[in-house]
CSV table of C-alpha atoms in Angstrom, one decimal:
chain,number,residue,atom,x,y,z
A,1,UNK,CA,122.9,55.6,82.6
A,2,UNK,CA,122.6,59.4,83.1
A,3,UNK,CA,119.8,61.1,84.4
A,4,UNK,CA,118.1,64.7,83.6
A,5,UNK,CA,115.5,65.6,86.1
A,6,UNK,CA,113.0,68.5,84.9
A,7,UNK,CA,110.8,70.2,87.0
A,8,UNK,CA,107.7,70.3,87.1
A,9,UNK,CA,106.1,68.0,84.6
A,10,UNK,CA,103.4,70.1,84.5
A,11,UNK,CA,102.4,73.4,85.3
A,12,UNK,CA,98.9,75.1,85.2
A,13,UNK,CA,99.3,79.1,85.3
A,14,UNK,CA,97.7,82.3,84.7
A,15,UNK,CA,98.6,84.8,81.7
A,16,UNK,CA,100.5,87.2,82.8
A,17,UNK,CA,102.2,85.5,85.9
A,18,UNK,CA,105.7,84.2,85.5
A,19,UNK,CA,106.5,80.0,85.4
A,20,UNK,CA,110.4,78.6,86.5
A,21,UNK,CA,111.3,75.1,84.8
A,22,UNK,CA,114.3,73.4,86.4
A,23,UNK,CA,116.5,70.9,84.5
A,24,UNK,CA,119.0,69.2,86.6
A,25,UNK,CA,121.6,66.1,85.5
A,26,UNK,CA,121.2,63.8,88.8
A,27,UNK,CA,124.8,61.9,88.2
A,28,UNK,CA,126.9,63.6,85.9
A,29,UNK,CA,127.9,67.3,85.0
A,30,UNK,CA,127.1,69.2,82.0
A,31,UNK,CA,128.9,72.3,81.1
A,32,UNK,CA,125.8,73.0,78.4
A,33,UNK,CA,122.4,72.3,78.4
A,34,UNK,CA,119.9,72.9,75.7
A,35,UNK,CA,116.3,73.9,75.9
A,36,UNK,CA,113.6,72.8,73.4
A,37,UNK,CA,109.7,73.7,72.5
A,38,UNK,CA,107.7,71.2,70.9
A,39,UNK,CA,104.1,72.4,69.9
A,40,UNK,CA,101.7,69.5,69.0
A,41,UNK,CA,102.3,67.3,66.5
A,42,UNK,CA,105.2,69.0,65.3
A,43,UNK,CA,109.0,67.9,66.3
A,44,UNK,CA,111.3,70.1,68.8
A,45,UNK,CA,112.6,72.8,68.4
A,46,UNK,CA,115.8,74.6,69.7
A,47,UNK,CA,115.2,77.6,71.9
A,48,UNK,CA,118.7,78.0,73.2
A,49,UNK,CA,122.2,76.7,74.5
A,50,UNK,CA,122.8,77.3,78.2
A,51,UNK,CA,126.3,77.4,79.4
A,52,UNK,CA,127.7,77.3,82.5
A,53,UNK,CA,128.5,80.5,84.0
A,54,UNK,CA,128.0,82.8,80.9
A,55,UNK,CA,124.8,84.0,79.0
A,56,UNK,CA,122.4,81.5,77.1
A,57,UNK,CA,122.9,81.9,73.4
A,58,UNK,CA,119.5,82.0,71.9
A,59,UNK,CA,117.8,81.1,68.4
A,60,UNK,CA,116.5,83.2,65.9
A,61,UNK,CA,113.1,84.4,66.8
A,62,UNK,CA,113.3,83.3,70.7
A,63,UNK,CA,112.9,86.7,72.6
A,64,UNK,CA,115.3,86.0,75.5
A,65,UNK,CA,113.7,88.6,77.5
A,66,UNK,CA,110.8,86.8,77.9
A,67,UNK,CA,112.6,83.1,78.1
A,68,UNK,CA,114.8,83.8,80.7
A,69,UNK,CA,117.6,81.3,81.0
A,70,UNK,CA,119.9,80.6,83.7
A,71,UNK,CA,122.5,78.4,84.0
A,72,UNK,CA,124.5,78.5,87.5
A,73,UNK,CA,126.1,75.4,88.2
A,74,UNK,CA,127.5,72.3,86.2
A,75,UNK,CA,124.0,70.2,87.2
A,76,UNK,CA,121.5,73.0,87.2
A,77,UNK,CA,119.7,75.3,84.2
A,78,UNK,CA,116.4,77.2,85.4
A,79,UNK,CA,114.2,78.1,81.9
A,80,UNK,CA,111.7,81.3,83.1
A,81,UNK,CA,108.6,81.9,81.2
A,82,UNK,CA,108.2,85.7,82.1
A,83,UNK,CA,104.5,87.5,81.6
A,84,UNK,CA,103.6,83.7,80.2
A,85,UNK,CA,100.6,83.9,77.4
A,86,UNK,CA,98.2,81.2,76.0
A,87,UNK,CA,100.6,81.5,73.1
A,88,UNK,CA,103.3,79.7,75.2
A,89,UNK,CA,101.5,76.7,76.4
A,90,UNK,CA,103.5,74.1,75.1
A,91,UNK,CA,105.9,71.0,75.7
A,92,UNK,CA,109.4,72.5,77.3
A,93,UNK,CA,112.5,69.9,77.4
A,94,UNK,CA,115.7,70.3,78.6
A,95,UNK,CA,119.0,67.7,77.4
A,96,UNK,CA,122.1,67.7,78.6
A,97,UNK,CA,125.9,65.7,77.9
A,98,UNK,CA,128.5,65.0,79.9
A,99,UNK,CA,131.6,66.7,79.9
A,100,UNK,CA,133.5,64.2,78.3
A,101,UNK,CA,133.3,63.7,74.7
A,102,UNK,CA,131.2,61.5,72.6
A,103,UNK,CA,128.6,60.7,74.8
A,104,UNK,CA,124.6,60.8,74.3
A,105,UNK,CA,122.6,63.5,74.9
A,106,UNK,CA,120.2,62.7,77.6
A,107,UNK,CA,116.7,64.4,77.8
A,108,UNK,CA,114.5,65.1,80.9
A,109,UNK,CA,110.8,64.2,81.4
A,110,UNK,CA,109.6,67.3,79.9
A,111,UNK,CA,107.4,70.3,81.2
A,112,UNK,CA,103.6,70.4,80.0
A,113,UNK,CA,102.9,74.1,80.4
A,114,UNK,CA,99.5,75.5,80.1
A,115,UNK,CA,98.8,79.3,80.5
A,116,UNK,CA,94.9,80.1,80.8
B,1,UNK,CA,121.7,74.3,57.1
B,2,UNK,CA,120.3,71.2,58.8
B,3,UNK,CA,117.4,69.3,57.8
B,4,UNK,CA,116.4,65.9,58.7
B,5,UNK,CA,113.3,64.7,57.1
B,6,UNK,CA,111.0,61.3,58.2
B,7,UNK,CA,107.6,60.1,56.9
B,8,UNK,CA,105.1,61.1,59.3
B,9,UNK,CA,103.4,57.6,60.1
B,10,UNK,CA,103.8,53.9,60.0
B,11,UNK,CA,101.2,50.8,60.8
B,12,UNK,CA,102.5,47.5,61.2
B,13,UNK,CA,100.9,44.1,62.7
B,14,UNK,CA,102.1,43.0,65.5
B,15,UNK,CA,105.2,40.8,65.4
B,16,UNK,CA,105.8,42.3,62.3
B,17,UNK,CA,109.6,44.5,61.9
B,18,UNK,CA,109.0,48.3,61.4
B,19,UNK,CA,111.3,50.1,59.6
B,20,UNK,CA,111.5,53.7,60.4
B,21,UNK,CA,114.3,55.9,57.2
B,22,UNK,CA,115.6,59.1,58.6
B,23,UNK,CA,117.3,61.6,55.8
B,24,UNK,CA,119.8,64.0,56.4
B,25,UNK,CA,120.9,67.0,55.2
B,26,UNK,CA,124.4,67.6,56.7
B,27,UNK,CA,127.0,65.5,55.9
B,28,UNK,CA,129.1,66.8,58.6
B,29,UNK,CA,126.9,64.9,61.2
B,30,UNK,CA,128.8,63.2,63.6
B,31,UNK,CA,126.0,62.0,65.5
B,32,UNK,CA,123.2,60.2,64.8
B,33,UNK,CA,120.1,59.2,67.1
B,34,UNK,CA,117.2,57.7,67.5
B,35,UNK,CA,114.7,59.0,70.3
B,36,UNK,CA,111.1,57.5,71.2
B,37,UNK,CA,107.9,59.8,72.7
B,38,UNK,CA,105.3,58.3,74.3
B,39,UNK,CA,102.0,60.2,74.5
B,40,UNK,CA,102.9,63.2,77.2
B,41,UNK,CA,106.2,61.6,78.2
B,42,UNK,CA,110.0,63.2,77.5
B,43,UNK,CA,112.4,61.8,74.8
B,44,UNK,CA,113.9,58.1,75.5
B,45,UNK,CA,117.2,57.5,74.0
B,46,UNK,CA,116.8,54.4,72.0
B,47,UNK,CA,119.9,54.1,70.2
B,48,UNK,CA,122.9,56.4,68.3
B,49,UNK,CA,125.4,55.7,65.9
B,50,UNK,CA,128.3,57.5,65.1
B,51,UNK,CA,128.8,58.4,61.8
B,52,UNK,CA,131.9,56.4,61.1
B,53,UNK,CA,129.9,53.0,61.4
B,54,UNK,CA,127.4,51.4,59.1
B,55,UNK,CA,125.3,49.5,61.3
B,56,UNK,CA,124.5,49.0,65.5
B,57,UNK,CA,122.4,46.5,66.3
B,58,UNK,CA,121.0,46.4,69.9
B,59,UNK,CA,118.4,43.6,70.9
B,60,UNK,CA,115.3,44.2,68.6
B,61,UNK,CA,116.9,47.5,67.4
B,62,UNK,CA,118.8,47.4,64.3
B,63,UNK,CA,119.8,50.9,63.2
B,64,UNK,CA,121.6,51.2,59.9
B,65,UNK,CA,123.3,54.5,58.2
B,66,UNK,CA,124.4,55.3,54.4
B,67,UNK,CA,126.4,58.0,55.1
B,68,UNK,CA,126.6,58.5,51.3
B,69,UNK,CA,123.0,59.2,50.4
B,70,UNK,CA,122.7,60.5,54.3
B,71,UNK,CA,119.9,58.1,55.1
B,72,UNK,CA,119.3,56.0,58.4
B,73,UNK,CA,117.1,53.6,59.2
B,74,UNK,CA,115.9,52.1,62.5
B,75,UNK,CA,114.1,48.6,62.4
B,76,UNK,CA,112.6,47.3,64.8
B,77,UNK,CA,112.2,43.2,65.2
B,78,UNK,CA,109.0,41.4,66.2
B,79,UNK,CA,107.0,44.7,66.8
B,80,UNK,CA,104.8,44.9,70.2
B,81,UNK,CA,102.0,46.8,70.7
B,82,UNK,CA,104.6,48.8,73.4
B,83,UNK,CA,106.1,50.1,70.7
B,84,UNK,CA,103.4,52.8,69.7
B,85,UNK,CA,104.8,56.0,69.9
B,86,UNK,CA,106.8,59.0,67.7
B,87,UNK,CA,110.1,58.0,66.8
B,88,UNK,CA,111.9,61.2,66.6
B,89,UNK,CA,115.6,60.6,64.2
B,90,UNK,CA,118.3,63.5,65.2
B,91,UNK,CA,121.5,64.4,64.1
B,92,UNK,CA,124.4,66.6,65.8
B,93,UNK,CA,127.8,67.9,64.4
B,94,UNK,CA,129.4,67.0,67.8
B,95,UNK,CA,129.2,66.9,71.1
B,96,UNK,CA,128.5,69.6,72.8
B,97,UNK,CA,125.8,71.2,69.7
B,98,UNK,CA,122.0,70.9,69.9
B,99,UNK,CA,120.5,67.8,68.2
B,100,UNK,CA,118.1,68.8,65.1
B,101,UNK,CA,115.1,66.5,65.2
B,102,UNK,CA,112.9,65.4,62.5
B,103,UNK,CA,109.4,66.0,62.8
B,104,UNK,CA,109.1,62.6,64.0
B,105,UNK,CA,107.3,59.5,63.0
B,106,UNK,CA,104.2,57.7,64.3
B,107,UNK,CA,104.3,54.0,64.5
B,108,UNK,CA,101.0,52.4,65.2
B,109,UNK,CA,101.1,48.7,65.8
B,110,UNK,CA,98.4,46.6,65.3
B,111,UNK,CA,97.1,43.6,67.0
């Protein structure tokens, strides 16, 4: 079946300092990709659509300044946590779908992220 | 807007069937999954149906949809202790839109 690869799985950092998440689909290509928060306990949460070659739209309440999303080719979106805070540590996934229709949306690994 | 709503836990014995109900909010839902977490692990696709069918059975999975009272269930046959994890029920209007997940449910299986 169809693989997402995130990067990393985890990531220790420092408040302030800056953290890249990568979400790639090994085998297939996804015009959109979607990035999610899930905070303990609780279930995921939308953050925002990437697309392909245009700007991420983003959800109400996400500041897209400081969750800087990029989406440059059909198999790559790069999620930025800018000036992190212990406020963001959290559990970051990324899901993508093929290009044709009616297909599954397939999720990566996931990225524990800890700011301290 | 979208809601999808699942109790929060479940215990069964082992080789018991679990049954996990999923409600919806939005009968435009094309797409209807099933996802399971293991503890600090990513979302595993366990199954979807599409909204036009009634029932998909795959192996121990059995996932069954009443589109008219918007409520899907996922059973699971002769429960293993592997099973233990959140089973997260989503729903999507097509596809190429974000999945909205329900807060998920806990099954703990006993042995």
């Amino acid at each position: 079946g169809a693989v997402v690869s995130q990067h990393p799985s985890r990531v220790i950092c420092k408040s302030g300092t800056s953290v890249k998440i990568e979400c790639r689909s090994l085998d297939f290509q996804a015009t959109t990709m979607f990035w999610y928060r899930q905070f303990p306990k609780q279930s995921l949460m939308l953050m925002a659509t990437s697309n392909e070659g245009s700007k991420a739209t983003y959800e109400q309440g996400v500041e897209k300044d400081k969750f800087l999303i990029n989406h440059a080719s059909l198999t790559l979106s790069t999620l930025t946590v800018t000036s992190a805070h212990p406020e963001d540590s959290s559990f970051y996934i990324c899901s993508a779908r093929e290009l044709k229709a009616n297909t599954e949306a397939f999720f990566g690994q996931g990225t524990r992220l800890t700011v301290v | 807007g979208e809601d999808v709503e699942q109790s929060l836990f479940l215990s069964v014995r082992e080789g018991d069937s679990s049954v996990i109900n999923c409600t919806y909010t939005d009968s435009s839902s094309t797409y209807l999954y099933w996802y399971k977490q293991e503890p600090g692990a990513g979302l595993q696709l366990l199954t979807y149906i599409f909204s036009n069918m009634d029932m998909k059975q795959d192996q121990r999975l059995t996932v069954l949809l009443n589109k008219k009272d918007k409520h899907l269930s996922l059973r699971i046959a002769d429960t293993q202790t592997g099973d233990s994890a959140i089973y997260f029920c989503a729903e999507a209007l097509s596809g190429n839109t974000p999945l909205v997940f329900g807060k998920g449910t806990r099954l703990s299986v006993i042995a």
